[in-house]
Amino acid sequence: MTDATPTPPNKSRRLFIAFLPLAIFGALVAVFLFQLMSGRDNSVIPSALIGKPAPVLALSPLEGAIRGGQPVPALDTAAVRGKLTLVNVWASWCIPCRQEHPIILGLSQDPRINVVGINYKDKNDNALAFLGELGNPFRAIGVDPKGTAAIDWGVYGIPESFLVSPEGVILYKHVGPFTDDSVKNQLLPKIEEALNRARS
């Protein structure tokens, strides 16, 4: 009977297996670095709705909301028709909404745009307390307790904002809280572009 000596595994195969996890990790790092170095703003998420008519608005008002001493009307299509409008989706429980709120307040002072809000899956009293504490930038507010309107608008997560033309077409979408930079470099150029188009 002949003793068979096992053949050791191929050395190159062992090295390949040993370095495979390292190669996968390196590839992932390269992908992440490419994303970081590309200069793309991940808050600007492409939307299938951009360039298309905005979904119909027919939301109930936030009962008790006041702006300038007057009750804030419901958010319906009439509240945005014929006006360059920023639709902001927000909630009192949303910490980034609180962070961006001073910027939304500032934008509401710009006479060129109409700022309205969709209050998303919120409690009425909490929403009113939020606006009472931080100020109310919205000319109209619609409540969306079940998130149905947010689905129609393709909302990923709040806050999100949409710039809608006077003709009712979605021009721009911003995901996450606005910052001074995103307003200056993204939103304001879109507003200027829309206004220039309207003048020509």
Short mmCIF file of C-alpha atoms in Angstrom, two decimals:
data_model
loop_
_atom_site.label_atom_id
_atom_site.label_comp_id
_atom_site.label_asym_id
_atom_site.label_seq_id
_atom_site.Cartn_x
_atom_site.Cartn_y
_atom_site.Cartn_z
CA MET A 1 0.00 0.00 0.00
CA THR A 2 1.40 3.41 -0.99
CA ASP A 3 1.17 6.33 1.45
CA ALA A 4 -0.37 9.36 -0.29
CA THR A 5 1.00 12.67 0.93
CA PRO A 6 -1.58 15.50 0.66
CA THR A 7 -0.56 18.22 -1.75
CA PRO A 8 -0.39 21.62 0.00
CA PRO A 9 -2.82 24.22 -1.35
CA ASN A 10 -1.46 26.45 -4.06
CA LYS A 11 0.41 29.36 -2.48
CA SER A 12 -1.06 31.92 -4.85
CA ARG A 13 -4.57 30.70 -4.05
CA ARG A 14 -3.93 31.13 -0.34
CA LEU A 15 -2.64 34.67 -0.89
CA PHE A 16 -5.69 35.51 -3.01
CA ILE A 17 -8.07 34.28 -0.29
CA ALA A 18 -6.10 36.17 2.38
CA PHE A 19 -6.15 39.46 0.47
CA LEU A 20 -9.73 39.25 -0.86
CA PRO A 21 -11.34 41.03 2.16
CA LEU A 22 -8.66 43.73 1.96
CA ALA A 23 -9.35 44.24 -1.76
CA ILE A 24 -13.11 44.52 -1.15
CA PHE A 25 -12.50 47.03 1.64
CA GLY A 26 -10.19 49.04 -0.63
CA ALA A 27 -12.83 49.13 -3.37
CA LEU A 28 -15.46 50.40 -0.93
CA VAL A 29 -13.09 53.10 0.33
CA ALA A 30 -12.45 54.18 -3.26
CA VAL A 31 -16.20 54.46 -3.96
CA PHE A 32 -16.78 56.55 -0.80
CA LEU A 33 -13.80 58.79 -1.58
CA PHE A 34 -15.09 59.32 -5.12
CA GLN A 35 -18.48 60.40 -3.71
CA LEU A 36 -16.81 62.81 -1.27
CA MET A 37 -14.41 64.28 -3.83
CA SER A 38 -16.99 64.58 -6.62
CA GLY A 39 -18.37 67.79 -5.12
CA ARG A 40 -21.93 66.53 -5.50
CA ASP A 41 -24.35 67.69 -2.84
CA ASN A 42 -26.16 64.59 -1.61
CA SER A 43 -29.01 66.78 -0.34
CA VAL A 44 -30.01 67.32 -3.96
CA ILE A 45 -31.73 64.05 -4.79
CA PRO A 46 -33.08 63.72 -8.29
CA SER A 47 -36.87 63.58 -8.33
CA ALA A 48 -39.06 62.11 -11.03
CA LEU A 49 -41.38 65.07 -10.40
CA ILE A 50 -38.93 67.80 -11.40
CA GLY A 51 -40.20 69.44 -14.56
CA LYS A 52 -43.67 67.97 -14.03
CA PRO A 53 -46.86 69.41 -12.54
CA ALA A 54 -46.90 69.45 -8.74
CA PRO A 55 -49.36 67.06 -7.10
CA VAL A 56 -52.76 68.55 -6.31
CA LEU A 57 -52.91 70.16 -2.88
CA ALA A 58 -56.12 69.81 -0.89
CA LEU A 59 -55.02 69.60 2.75
CA SER A 60 -56.87 70.62 5.90
CA PRO A 61 -55.57 73.68 7.78
CA LEU A 62 -53.48 73.54 10.94
CA GLU A 63 -56.27 74.70 13.25
CA GLY A 64 -55.11 77.53 15.51
CA ALA A 65 -52.12 78.59 13.40
CA ILE A 66 -51.71 82.38 13.25
CA ARG A 67 -49.49 84.60 11.09
CA GLY A 68 -49.52 88.35 11.34
CA GLY A 69 -52.53 88.17 13.66
CA GLN A 70 -54.59 86.29 11.07
CA PRO A 71 -55.54 82.59 10.87
CA VAL A 72 -53.32 80.69 8.44
CA PRO A 73 -55.39 79.21 5.58
CA ALA A 74 -55.35 75.58 4.48
CA LEU A 75 -52.85 74.50 1.87
CA ASP A 76 -54.67 73.94 -1.37
CA THR A 77 -53.87 74.56 -5.00
CA ALA A 78 -55.33 78.07 -4.81
CA ALA A 79 -52.73 78.98 -2.16
CA VAL A 80 -49.90 78.39 -4.63
CA ARG A 81 -51.46 79.12 -8.02
CA GLY A 82 -49.78 81.97 -9.92
CA LYS A 83 -46.96 82.35 -7.36
CA LEU A 84 -43.37 81.13 -7.22
CA THR A 85 -43.75 78.92 -4.15
CA LEU A 86 -41.49 77.09 -1.74
CA VAL A 87 -43.30 74.08 -0.25
CA ASN A 88 -41.57 73.00 2.98
CA VAL A 89 -42.40 69.60 4.54
CA TRP A 90 -41.82 69.77 8.29
CA ALA A 91 -42.85 68.49 11.73
CA SER A 92 -42.38 69.56 15.34
CA TRP A 93 -40.66 66.25 16.21
CA CYS A 94 -38.08 66.69 13.43
CA ILE A 95 -34.80 68.03 14.87
CA PRO A 96 -33.36 69.07 11.46
CA CYS A 97 -36.61 71.01 10.84
CA ARG A 98 -35.86 73.00 13.98
CA GLN A 99 -32.31 73.59 12.75
CA GLU A 100 -33.40 74.93 9.36
CA HIS A 101 -36.39 76.94 10.66
CA PRO A 102 -34.52 80.28 10.95
CA ILE A 103 -33.59 79.93 7.28
CA ILE A 104 -37.20 79.21 6.29
CA LEU A 105 -38.24 82.28 8.32
CA GLY A 106 -35.68 84.34 6.42
CA LEU A 107 -36.92 83.04 3.07
CA SER A 108 -40.48 83.97 4.03
CA GLN A 109 -39.35 87.61 4.13
CA ASP A 110 -38.37 87.47 0.45
CA PRO A 111 -41.29 89.07 -1.44
CA ARG A 112 -40.44 87.11 -4.59
CA ILE A 113 -41.52 83.76 -3.15
CA ASN A 114 -44.55 82.33 -1.40
CA VAL A 115 -43.54 80.01 1.48
CA VAL A 116 -46.07 77.34 2.49
CA GLY A 117 -45.84 74.24 4.67
CA ILE A 118 -46.97 70.64 4.81
CA ASN A 119 -47.08 69.52 8.45
CA TYR A 120 -46.10 65.85 8.33
CA LYS A 121 -47.42 63.17 10.73
CA ASP A 122 -47.59 65.64 13.60
CA LYS A 123 -49.88 66.42 16.52
CA ASN A 124 -51.78 69.68 16.18
CA ASP A 125 -50.76 71.03 19.61
CA ASN A 126 -47.10 70.16 19.07
CA ALA A 127 -47.07 71.84 15.67
CA LEU A 128 -48.64 74.99 17.11
CA ALA A 129 -46.13 75.02 19.99
CA PHE A 130 -43.27 74.69 17.47
CA LEU A 131 -44.52 77.68 15.46
CA GLY A 132 -45.30 79.64 18.61
CA GLU A 133 -41.75 79.19 19.86
CA LEU A 134 -39.84 79.64 16.61
CA GLY A 135 -42.15 81.80 14.49
CA ASN A 136 -44.47 81.03 11.62
CA PRO A 137 -43.03 81.54 8.12
CA PHE A 138 -45.94 79.87 6.30
CA ARG A 139 -48.64 81.73 4.35
CA ALA A 140 -50.62 78.48 4.21
CA ILE A 141 -50.28 75.20 6.09
CA GLY A 142 -51.75 71.82 5.27
CA VAL A 143 -51.73 68.93 7.72
CA ASP A 144 -50.71 65.51 6.47
CA PRO A 145 -51.39 63.22 9.45
CA LYS A 146 -50.98 59.94 7.56
CA GLY A 147 -48.24 61.06 5.17
CA THR A 148 -50.42 60.62 2.09
CA ALA A 149 -49.50 63.98 0.56
CA ALA A 150 -45.83 63.36 1.30
CA ILE A 151 -46.01 60.12 -0.72
CA ASP A 152 -47.59 62.02 -3.62
CA TRP A 153 -44.72 64.51 -3.50
CA GLY A 154 -42.07 61.76 -3.36
CA VAL A 155 -40.79 62.74 0.07
CA TYR A 156 -37.85 60.64 1.30
CA GLY A 157 -37.56 62.11 4.78
CA ILE A 158 -38.12 65.48 6.36
CA PRO A 159 -37.38 68.28 6.09
CA GLU A 160 -37.75 68.47 2.34
CA SER A 161 -38.55 71.48 0.20
CA PHE A 162 -39.84 71.97 -3.32
CA LEU A 163 -39.70 75.08 -5.49
CA VAL A 164 -42.86 75.27 -7.61
CA SER A 165 -43.31 77.64 -10.54
CA PRO A 166 -46.31 79.99 -10.84
CA GLU A 167 -47.61 77.54 -13.46
CA GLY A 168 -47.50 74.71 -10.91
CA VAL A 169 -44.39 72.90 -12.18
CA ILE A 170 -41.78 71.52 -9.74
CA LEU A 171 -38.48 73.26 -10.49
CA TYR A 172 -36.23 72.08 -7.67
CA LYS A 173 -36.16 69.67 -4.73
CA HIS A 174 -33.99 69.88 -1.61
CA VAL A 175 -33.69 66.97 0.83
CA GLY A 176 -32.64 67.68 4.40
CA PRO A 177 -32.33 71.02 6.16
CA PHE A 178 -31.37 74.09 4.18
CA THR A 179 -28.06 75.69 5.10
CA ASP A 180 -26.82 79.16 4.22
CA ASP A 181 -24.65 77.56 1.53
CA SER A 182 -27.44 75.48 -0.03
CA VAL A 183 -29.73 78.52 -0.13
CA LYS A 184 -27.04 80.69 -1.70
CA ASN A 185 -25.67 78.16 -4.17
CA GLN A 186 -28.76 76.11 -5.06
CA LEU A 187 -32.11 77.64 -4.11
CA LEU A 188 -31.49 81.31 -4.91
CA PRO A 189 -30.10 80.57 -8.41
CA LYS A 190 -33.21 78.47 -9.10
CA ILE A 191 -35.41 81.35 -7.91
CA GLU A 192 -33.52 83.81 -10.14
CA GLU A 193 -33.78 81.43 -13.09
CA ALA A 194 -37.55 81.08 -12.59
CA LEU A 195 -38.03 84.85 -12.30
CA ASN A 196 -35.91 85.53 -15.40
CA ARG A 197 -37.96 83.00 -17.35
CA ALA A 198 -41.15 84.71 -16.22
CA ARG A 199 -39.84 88.12 -17.36
CA SER A 200 -38.80 86.93 -20.83
#
